[in-house]
PDB file of C-alpha atoms in Angstrom:
ATOM      1  CA  MET A   1     170.091 157.492 159.626  1.00 84.00           C
ATOM      2  CA  PRO A   2     171.555 160.701 161.149  1.00 93.00           C
ATOM      3  CA  ALA A   3     175.256 160.994 161.242  1.00 96.00           C
ATOM      4  CA  ILE A   4     174.980 162.354 164.770  1.00 97.00           C
ATOM      5  CA  GLU A   5     172.115 162.226 167.107  1.00 97.00           C
ATOM      6  CA  ILE A   6     172.389 163.838 170.521  1.00 97.00           C
ATOM      7  CA  THR A   7     169.758 163.660 173.134  1.00 97.00           C
ATOM      8  CA  ALA A   8     169.439 165.237 176.558  1.00 97.00           C
ATOM      9  CA  LEU A   9     173.219 165.731 176.782  1.00 97.00           C
ATOM     10  CA  HIS A  10     174.572 167.055 180.045  1.00 97.00           C
ATOM     11  CA  LYS A  11     178.304 167.446 181.017  1.00 97.00           C
ATOM     12  CA  SER A  12     179.585 168.700 184.376  1.00 96.00           C
ATOM     13  CA  PHE A  13     183.067 169.323 185.540  1.00 95.00           C
ATOM     14  CA  GLY A  14     182.588 169.019 189.394  1.00 94.00           C
ATOM     15  CA  SER A  15     180.048 171.533 190.307  1.00 94.00           C
ATOM     16  CA  LEU A  16     180.292 173.335 187.003  1.00 95.00           C
ATOM     17  CA  GLU A  17     177.527 172.283 184.508  1.00 96.00           C
ATOM     18  CA  VAL A  18     179.059 173.116 181.096  1.00 97.00           C
ATOM     19  CA  LEU A  19     176.398 171.339 178.816  1.00 97.00           C
ATOM     20  CA  ARG A  20     172.602 171.502 180.197  1.00 97.00           C
ATOM     21  CA  GLY A  21     170.374 169.433 178.074  1.00 96.00           C
ATOM     22  CA  ILE A  22     171.553 169.516 174.554  1.00 97.00           C
ATOM     23  CA  ASP A  23     169.432 167.975 171.821  1.00 97.00           C
ATOM     24  CA  LEU A  24     171.168 168.076 168.225  1.00 98.00           C
ATOM     25  CA  THR A  25     170.916 166.008 165.026  1.00 97.00           C
ATOM     26  CA  VAL A  26     173.269 166.267 162.136  1.00 97.00           C
ATOM     27  CA  ALA A  27     172.077 164.660 158.936  1.00 96.00           C
ATOM     28  CA  ALA A  28     174.619 162.739 156.581  1.00 95.00           C
ATOM     29  CA  GLY A  29     176.135 165.407 154.267  1.00 95.00           C
ATOM     30  CA  GLU A  30     175.114 168.284 156.307  1.00 96.00           C
ATOM     31  CA  VAL A  31     177.640 170.892 157.501  1.00 96.00           C
ATOM     32  CA  VAL A  32     176.641 172.351 160.935  1.00 97.00           C
ATOM     33  CA  CYS A  33     178.440 175.364 162.313  1.00 97.00           C
ATOM     34  CA  VAL A  34     178.324 175.937 166.210  1.00 97.00           C
ATOM     35  CA  ILE A  35     178.886 179.504 167.185  1.00 97.00           C
ATOM     36  CA  GLY A  36     178.752 181.282 170.541  1.00 96.00           C
ATOM     37  CA  PRO A  37     180.842 183.176 173.159  1.00 95.00           C
ATOM     38  CA  SER A  38     183.872 181.668 174.901  1.00 91.00           C
ATOM     39  CA  GLY A  39     182.832 179.332 177.676  1.00 92.00           C
ATOM     40  CA  SER A  40     179.402 178.407 176.175  1.00 95.00           C
ATOM     41  CA  GLY A  41     180.242 174.675 175.947  1.00 95.00           C
ATOM     42  CA  LYS A  42     180.912 174.544 172.245  1.00 96.00           C
ATOM     43  CA  SER A  43     184.108 172.664 172.376  1.00 95.00           C
ATOM     44  CA  THR A  44     182.917 170.344 175.077  1.00 96.00           C
ATOM     45  CA  LEU A  45     179.885 169.371 173.056  1.00 96.00           C
ATOM     46  CA  LEU A  46     182.271 168.511 170.136  1.00 95.00           C
ATOM     47  CA  ARG A  47     184.554 166.456 172.360  1.00 95.00           C
ATOM     48  CA  CYS A  48     181.623 164.477 173.776  1.00 96.00           C
ATOM     49  CA  VAL A  49     180.650 163.361 170.247  1.00 95.00           C
ATOM     50  CA  ASN A  50     183.682 160.990 170.048  1.00 92.00           C
ATOM     51  CA  LEU A  51     183.924 160.571 173.822  1.00 93.00           C
ATOM     52  CA  LEU A  52     187.099 162.630 174.435  1.00 94.00           C
ATOM     53  CA  GLU A  53     184.988 163.946 177.293  1.00 95.00           C
ATOM     54  CA  GLU A  54     182.677 161.502 179.067  1.00 94.00           C
ATOM     55  CA  PRO A  55     179.051 162.934 179.223  1.00 96.00           C
ATOM     56  CA  THR A  56     177.526 163.112 182.658  1.00 96.00           C
ATOM     57  CA  SER A  57     174.148 161.946 181.218  1.00 96.00           C
ATOM     58  CA  GLY A  58     172.303 161.797 177.941  1.00 96.00           C
ATOM     59  CA  SER A  59     172.656 159.766 174.686  1.00 96.00           C
ATOM     60  CA  ILE A  60     174.945 160.268 171.661  1.00 97.00           C
ATOM     61  CA  ARG A  61     174.588 158.273 168.449  1.00 96.00           C
ATOM     62  CA  VAL A  62     177.165 158.280 165.663  1.00 96.00           C
ATOM     63  CA  ALA A  63     176.009 156.635 162.352  1.00 93.00           C
ATOM     64  CA  GLY A  64     173.414 154.778 164.520  1.00 93.00           C
ATOM     65  CA  ILE A  65     175.779 153.485 167.115  1.00 94.00           C
ATOM     66  CA  GLU A  66     175.239 154.707 170.676  1.00 95.00           C
ATOM     67  CA  VAL A  67     178.669 155.742 171.782  1.00 94.00           C
ATOM     68  CA  THR A  68     177.555 156.401 175.348  1.00 93.00           C
ATOM     69  CA  ASP A  69     176.650 152.716 175.695  1.00 93.00           C
ATOM     70  CA  PRO A  70     179.263 151.276 177.968  1.00 91.00           C
ATOM     71  CA  ASP A  71     179.566 148.257 175.703  1.00 93.00           C
ATOM     72  CA  CYS A  72     180.430 150.440 172.627  1.00 94.00           C
ATOM     73  CA  ASP A  73     183.748 149.809 170.845  1.00 94.00           C
ATOM     74  CA  ILE A  74     184.543 153.547 170.709  1.00 92.00           C
ATOM     75  CA  ASP A  75     187.920 152.877 168.934  1.00 91.00           C
ATOM     76  CA  ALA A  76     185.884 151.394 165.992  1.00 91.00           C
ATOM     77  CA  VAL A  77     183.538 154.266 165.978  1.00 92.00           C
ATOM     78  CA  ARG A  78     186.507 156.809 166.024  1.00 91.00           C
ATOM     79  CA  ARG A  79     187.993 155.245 162.902  1.00 90.00           C
ATOM     80  CA  GLY A  80     185.078 156.762 160.951  1.00 92.00           C
ATOM     81  CA  VAL A  81     185.276 160.132 162.649  1.00 95.00           C
ATOM     82  CA  GLY A  82     188.096 162.628 161.871  1.00 94.00           C
ATOM     83  CA  MET A  83     188.838 165.440 164.262  1.00 93.00           C
ATOM     84  CA  VAL A  84     190.862 168.523 163.737  1.00 93.00           C
ATOM     85  CA  PHE A  85     191.753 170.606 166.907  1.00 89.00           C
ATOM     86  CA  GLN A  86     192.730 174.200 167.638  1.00 85.00           C
ATOM     87  CA  GLN A  87     196.371 172.970 167.946  1.00 85.00           C
ATOM     88  CA  PHE A  88     197.751 170.978 165.181  1.00 86.00           C
ATOM     89  CA  ASN A  89     198.998 168.029 167.350  1.00 90.00           C
ATOM     90  CA  LEU A  90     201.661 166.941 164.790  1.00 94.00           C
ATOM     91  CA  PHE A  91     204.628 164.799 165.737  1.00 95.00           C
ATOM     92  CA  GLY A  92     207.607 167.189 165.599  1.00 94.00           C
ATOM     93  CA  HIS A  93     210.262 164.425 165.060  1.00 96.00           C
ATOM     94  CA  LEU A  94     208.223 162.969 162.099  1.00 97.00           C
ATOM     95  CA  THR A  95     208.022 164.226 158.634  1.00 97.00           C
ATOM     96  CA  VAL A  96     204.738 165.477 157.071  1.00 97.00           C
ATOM     97  CA  ARG A  97     204.434 162.153 155.297  1.00 97.00           C
ATOM     98  CA  GLU A  98     205.073 160.022 158.371  1.00 97.00           C
ATOM     99  CA  ASN A  99     202.567 162.224 160.341  1.00 97.00           C
ATOM    100  CA  VAL A 100     199.996 161.388 157.687  1.00 97.00           C
ATOM    101  CA  THR A 101     200.857 157.631 157.550  1.00 97.00           C
ATOM    102  CA  ILE A 102     201.536 156.624 161.013  1.00 96.00           C
ATOM    103  CA  ALA A 103     197.847 156.116 162.084  1.00 95.00           C
ATOM    104  CA  GLN A 104     197.023 154.474 158.763  1.00 95.00           C
ATOM    105  CA  ARG A 105     199.725 151.817 159.525  1.00 96.00           C
ATOM    106  CA  ARG A 106     199.143 151.257 163.194  1.00 94.00           C
ATOM    107  CA  VAL A 107     195.283 151.624 163.288  1.00 93.00           C
ATOM    108  CA  LEU A 108     194.236 150.390 159.848  1.00 93.00           C
ATOM    109  CA  LYS A 109     197.193 148.235 159.304  1.00 95.00           C
ATOM    110  CA  ARG A 110     197.792 149.546 155.910  1.00 95.00           C
ATOM    111  CA  SER A 111     201.062 148.601 154.197  1.00 97.00           C
ATOM    112  CA  ARG A 112     203.732 151.262 153.927  1.00 96.00           C
ATOM    113  CA  ALA A 113     203.140 151.582 150.183  1.00 97.00           C
ATOM    114  CA  GLU A 114     199.484 152.019 150.422  1.00 97.00           C
ATOM    115  CA  ALA A 115     199.742 154.433 153.335  1.00 97.00           C
ATOM    116  CA  ASP A 116     202.277 156.513 151.349  1.00 97.00           C
ATOM    117  CA  ARG A 117     199.997 156.563 148.400  1.00 97.00           C
ATOM    118  CA  ILE A 118     196.963 157.610 150.418  1.00 97.00           C
ATOM    119  CA  ALA A 119     199.025 160.246 152.218  1.00 97.00           C
ATOM    120  CA  ALA A 120     200.248 161.650 148.760  1.00 97.00           C
ATOM    121  CA  GLU A 121     196.710 161.983 147.612  1.00 96.00           C
ATOM    122  CA  ASN A 122     195.482 163.784 150.585  1.00 96.00           C
ATOM    123  CA  LEU A 123     198.441 166.035 150.876  1.00 96.00           C
ATOM    124  CA  ASP A 124     197.859 166.956 147.196  1.00 96.00           C
ATOM    125  CA  ARG A 125     194.249 167.618 148.290  1.00 94.00           C
ATOM    126  CA  VAL A 126     195.220 170.215 150.803  1.00 94.00           C
ATOM    127  CA  GLY A 127     197.935 171.723 148.583  1.00 94.00           C
ATOM    128  CA  LEU A 128     200.844 170.384 150.395  1.00 95.00           C
ATOM    129  CA  ALA A 129     202.300 167.662 148.017  1.00 95.00           C
ATOM    130  CA  ASP A 130     205.736 169.284 147.918  1.00 96.00           C
ATOM    131  CA  LYS A 131     206.001 169.377 151.684  1.00 96.00           C
ATOM    132  CA  ALA A 132     205.866 165.621 152.260  1.00 96.00           C
ATOM    133  CA  SER A 133     209.535 165.419 153.308  1.00 97.00           C
ATOM    134  CA  SER A 134     209.517 168.658 155.487  1.00 97.00           C
ATOM    135  CA  TYR A 135     209.185 168.575 159.418  1.00 97.00           C
ATOM    136  CA  PRO A 136     206.344 170.459 161.068  1.00 96.00           C
ATOM    137  CA  ALA A 137     208.782 173.163 162.386  1.00 96.00           C
ATOM    138  CA  GLN A 138     209.482 174.000 158.851  1.00 97.00           C
ATOM    139  CA  LEU A 139     205.882 174.832 158.074  1.00 95.00           C
ATOM    140  CA  SER A 140     203.739 177.743 158.688  1.00 93.00           C
ATOM    141  CA  GLY A 141     200.742 177.467 161.174  1.00 93.00           C
ATOM    142  CA  GLY A 142     198.360 177.221 158.288  1.00 93.00           C
ATOM    143  CA  GLN A 143     200.430 174.543 156.613  1.00 95.00           C
ATOM    144  CA  GLN A 144     200.537 172.545 159.746  1.00 94.00           C
ATOM    145  CA  GLN A 145     196.755 172.701 160.206  1.00 93.00           C
ATOM    146  CA  ARG A 146     196.327 171.616 156.572  1.00 95.00           C
ATOM    147  CA  VAL A 147     198.653 168.524 157.354  1.00 96.00           C
ATOM    148  CA  ALA A 148     196.366 167.894 160.330  1.00 95.00           C
ATOM    149  CA  ILE A 149     193.387 167.892 158.146  1.00 95.00           C
ATOM    150  CA  ALA A 150     195.180 165.676 155.554  1.00 96.00           C
ATOM    151  CA  ARG A 151     196.032 163.269 158.466  1.00 96.00           C
ATOM    152  CA  SER A 152     192.336 162.880 159.241  1.00 95.00           C
ATOM    153  CA  LEU A 153     191.188 162.584 155.645  1.00 95.00           C
ATOM    154  CA  ALA A 154     193.757 159.613 155.199  1.00 96.00           C
ATOM    155  CA  MET A 155     191.781 157.638 157.625  1.00 95.00           C
ATOM    156  CA  GLU A 156     188.805 158.114 155.196  1.00 95.00           C
ATOM    157  CA  PRO A 157     186.245 159.276 157.810  1.00 94.00           C
ATOM    158  CA  GLN A 158     182.625 159.545 157.147  1.00 93.00           C
ATOM    159  CA  LEU A 159     182.347 162.537 159.544  1.00 95.00           C
ATOM    160  CA  MET A 160     184.628 165.391 160.330  1.00 96.00           C
ATOM    161  CA  LEU A 161     184.736 167.403 163.629  1.00 96.00           C
ATOM    162  CA  PHE A 162     186.585 170.702 163.575  1.00 95.00           C
ATOM    163  CA  ASP A 163     187.164 172.543 166.852  1.00 94.00           C
ATOM    164  CA  GLU A 164     187.941 176.224 166.063  1.00 92.00           C
ATOM    165  CA  PRO A 165     190.663 175.043 163.559  1.00 91.00           C
ATOM    166  CA  THR A 166     191.772 178.626 162.708  1.00 91.00           C
ATOM    167  CA  SER A 167     192.025 180.007 166.188  1.00 87.00           C
ATOM    168  CA  ALA A 168     195.703 179.411 166.675  1.00 83.00           C
ATOM    169  CA  LEU A 169     196.510 180.924 163.198  1.00 87.00           C
ATOM    170  CA  ASP A 170     197.750 184.368 162.176  1.00 87.00           C
ATOM    171  CA  PRO A 171     194.941 186.171 160.462  1.00 85.00           C
ATOM    172  CA  GLU A 172     196.769 186.025 157.047  1.00 84.00           C
ATOM    173  CA  LEU A 173     196.955 182.232 157.266  1.00 87.00           C
ATOM    174  CA  VAL A 174     193.253 181.675 158.061  1.00 90.00           C
ATOM    175  CA  GLY A 175     192.138 181.769 154.489  1.00 91.00           C
ATOM    176  CA  GLU A 176     194.183 178.648 153.376  1.00 91.00           C
ATOM    177  CA  VAL A 177     192.735 176.413 155.951  1.00 93.00           C
ATOM    178  CA  LEU A 178     189.027 177.684 155.279  1.00 93.00           C
ATOM    179  CA  ALA A 179     189.722 177.140 151.563  1.00 93.00           C
ATOM    180  CA  VAL A 180     190.510 173.369 152.334  1.00 94.00           C
ATOM    181  CA  MET A 181     187.327 173.165 154.416  1.00 94.00           C
ATOM    182  CA  ARG A 182     185.372 174.677 151.589  1.00 93.00           C
ATOM    183  CA  GLY A 183     186.603 171.860 149.397  1.00 93.00           C
ATOM    184  CA  LEU A 184     185.447 169.253 151.795  1.00 94.00           C
ATOM    185  CA  VAL A 185     182.039 170.943 151.845  1.00 93.00           C
ATOM    186  CA  ALA A 186     181.936 170.815 148.057  1.00 92.00           C
ATOM    187  CA  ASP A 187     182.864 167.048 148.245  1.00 93.00           C
ATOM    188  CA  GLY A 188     179.766 166.362 150.365  1.00 93.00           C
ATOM    189  CA  MET A 189     181.641 165.633 153.696  1.00 95.00           C
ATOM    190  CA  THR A 190     179.471 165.702 156.773  1.00 96.00           C
ATOM    191  CA  MET A 191     180.867 168.264 159.127  1.00 96.00           C
ATOM    192  CA  LEU A 192     180.231 169.555 162.689  1.00 97.00           C
ATOM    193  CA  VAL A 193     182.338 172.742 163.030  1.00 96.00           C
ATOM    194  CA  VAL A 194     182.953 174.910 166.108  1.00 96.00           C
ATOM    195  CA  THR A 195     184.027 178.300 164.760  1.00 94.00           C
ATOM    196  CA  HIS A 196     184.386 181.931 165.346  1.00 92.00           C
ATOM    197  CA  GLU A 197     184.703 182.598 161.640  1.00 92.00           C
ATOM    198  CA  MET A 198     181.258 184.084 161.019  1.00 94.00           C
ATOM    199  CA  ALA A 199     181.722 184.802 157.310  1.00 92.00           C
ATOM    200  CA  PHE A 200     182.689 181.009 156.872  1.00 93.00           C
ATOM    201  CA  ALA A 201     179.635 179.805 158.771  1.00 94.00           C
ATOM    202  CA  ARG A 202     177.350 182.092 156.951  1.00 93.00           C
ATOM    203  CA  GLU A 203     178.748 180.884 153.469  1.00 93.00           C
ATOM    204  CA  VAL A 204     179.073 177.143 153.997  1.00 93.00           C
ATOM    205  CA  ALA A 205     176.820 175.962 156.744  1.00 95.00           C
ATOM    206  CA  SER A 206     173.583 174.069 156.017  1.00 95.00           C
ATOM    207  CA  ARG A 207     172.589 175.128 159.514  1.00 97.00           C
ATOM    208  CA  VAL A 208     173.919 177.390 162.214  1.00 97.00           C
ATOM    209  CA  VAL A 209     173.643 176.630 165.873  1.00 98.00           C
ATOM    210  CA  PHE A 210     174.075 179.445 168.419  1.00 98.00           C
ATOM    211  CA  MET A 211     175.071 178.202 171.967  1.00 97.00           C
ATOM    212  CA  ASP A 212     175.256 180.155 175.159  1.00 97.00           C
ATOM    213  CA  ASP A 213     175.641 179.080 178.876  1.00 96.00           C
ATOM    214  CA  GLY A 214     175.712 175.403 178.002  1.00 96.00           C
ATOM    215  CA  VAL A 215     172.373 175.358 175.893  1.00 97.00           C
ATOM    216  CA  ILE A 216     171.274 175.742 172.316  1.00 98.00           C
ATOM    217  CA  VAL A 217     169.659 179.222 172.205  1.00 97.00           C
ATOM    218  CA  GLU A 218     168.835 179.232 168.585  1.00 97.00           C
ATOM    219  CA  GLN A 219     169.462 177.338 165.366  1.00 97.00           C
ATOM    220  CA  GLY A 220     168.454 177.577 161.665  1.00 97.00           C
ATOM    221  CA  PRO A 221     169.612 178.354 158.045  1.00 97.00           C
ATOM    222  CA  PRO A 222     172.540 180.873 158.028  1.00 96.00           C
ATOM    223  CA  ALA A 223     170.287 183.443 156.488  1.00 95.00           C
ATOM    224  CA  GLU A 224     167.811 183.227 159.334  1.00 96.00           C
ATOM    225  CA  VAL A 225     170.391 183.169 162.278  1.00 96.00           C
ATOM    226  CA  PHE A 226     172.568 185.964 160.814  1.00 96.00           C
ATOM    227  CA  GLY A 227     169.760 187.907 159.024  1.00 94.00           C
ATOM    228  CA  LYS A 228     166.736 187.708 161.349  1.00 95.00           C
ATOM    229  CA  PRO A 229     167.703 186.061 164.576  1.00 96.00           C
ATOM    230  CA  ARG A 230     164.727 185.332 166.803  1.00 96.00           C
ATOM    231  CA  GLU A 231     166.392 185.553 170.232  1.00 96.00           C
ATOM    232  CA  GLU A 232     167.686 188.657 171.925  1.00 96.00           C
ATOM    233  CA  ARG A 233     170.852 186.870 173.011  1.00 96.00           C
ATOM    234  CA  THR A 234     171.577 185.888 169.557  1.00 96.00           C
ATOM    235  CA  ARG A 235     171.138 189.465 168.435  1.00 95.00           C
ATOM    236  CA  GLU A 236     173.383 190.788 170.976  1.00 95.00           C
ATOM    237  CA  PHE A 237     176.138 188.273 170.290  1.00 95.00           C
ATOM    238  CA  LEU A 238     176.108 188.904 166.525  1.00 94.00           C
ATOM    239  CA  HIS A 239     176.057 192.721 167.181  1.00 92.00           C
ATOM    240  CA  ARG A 240     179.091 192.598 169.275  1.00 91.00           C
ATOM    241  CA  VAL A 241     180.986 190.065 166.955  1.00 91.00           C
ATOM    242  CA  LEU A 242     180.067 191.479 163.534  1.00 86.00           C
ATOM    243  CA  GLU A 243     180.060 195.173 164.493  1.00 81.00           C
ATOM    244  CA  PRO A 244     182.691 195.532 167.286  1.00 75.00           C
ATOM    245  CA  ALA A 245     183.349 199.089 166.422  1.00 69.00           C
ATOM    246  CA  ARG A 246     179.721 200.128 167.201  1.00 68.00           C
ATOM    247  CA  VAL A 247     179.798 198.506 170.641  1.00 62.00           C
ATOM    248  CA  SER A 248     178.954 201.645 172.724  1.00 56.00           C
ATOM    249  CA  GLU A 249     180.782 202.744 175.767  1.00 56.00           C
ATOM    250  CA  THR A 250     177.549 202.192 177.775  1.00 53.00           C
ATOM    251  CA  GLU A 251     177.455 198.536 176.654  1.00 56.00           C
ATOM    252  CA  ILE A 252     180.984 198.143 177.665  1.00 55.00           C
ATOM    253  CA  GLY A 253     180.371 199.790 181.079  1.00 58.00           C
ATOM    254  CA  ALA A 254     177.407 197.625 181.816  1.00 53.00           C
ATOM    255  CA  HIS A 255     179.415 194.433 181.107  1.00 54.00           C
ATOM    256  CA  LEU A 256     182.135 195.590 183.399  1.00 52.00           C
ATOM    257  CA  THR A 257     179.693 196.445 186.041  1.00 54.00           C
ATOM    258  CA  ASP A 258     177.932 193.030 186.064  1.00 55.00           C
ATOM    259  CA  GLY A 259     181.149 191.144 185.495  1.00 54.00           C
ATOM    260  CA  THR A 260     180.441 189.637 182.084  1.00 51.00           C
ATOM    261  CA  ALA A 261     183.031 191.330 180.108  1.00 48.00           C
TER     262      ALA A 261
END
């Protein structure tokens, strides 16, 4: 049974069609990295998986359950799906430990002792066991994002969704978050990751999906997508992202002229 099965997914915001017929399957244990330019629909696709955005049409199944069915108990499905956002979304008035235990106690009805034990295990897993009594404001951005990951892991999800988890971080803090994610990959966690970290996608992904203008342009193993992309749009994107210093003045002028810069 696929961890995620998306069929003919469309999503519009008013007259703007952001997703235009997405078909995508993620197998259990697979790590799928979604790349593409800003505005291509990557984050919207991710948010549709657990119905943070309501699809306009199409079908989404998570672990065999159709979440787009009006009768679906979406809260029950979400308990098995962890999500890490661009922003950390921690409660500033709660300690790190309390941030990691609050959902365990309120949603899963765990006792304080059990929630504290699981929080300690997952804070250790992300290298922050010594920060349990700290408050978010006392942590760096990278540490806050690692707390957010520990909070998701404490719910014992079968699937993790990452929406550009390093985009709000200073460059020197990116590595510590990616290291935690590499650990999850090594543990066999099923992951759907929207990322602009091309080296990370090339290293850890089972499959890379390139999106543009609301459609999947190309997908395949990292060696193929990065090394031998089939589509011209993929080649253009990777050229501009991986070799920005080589983007010619002619290309920049062309983009400024046609309004796509």
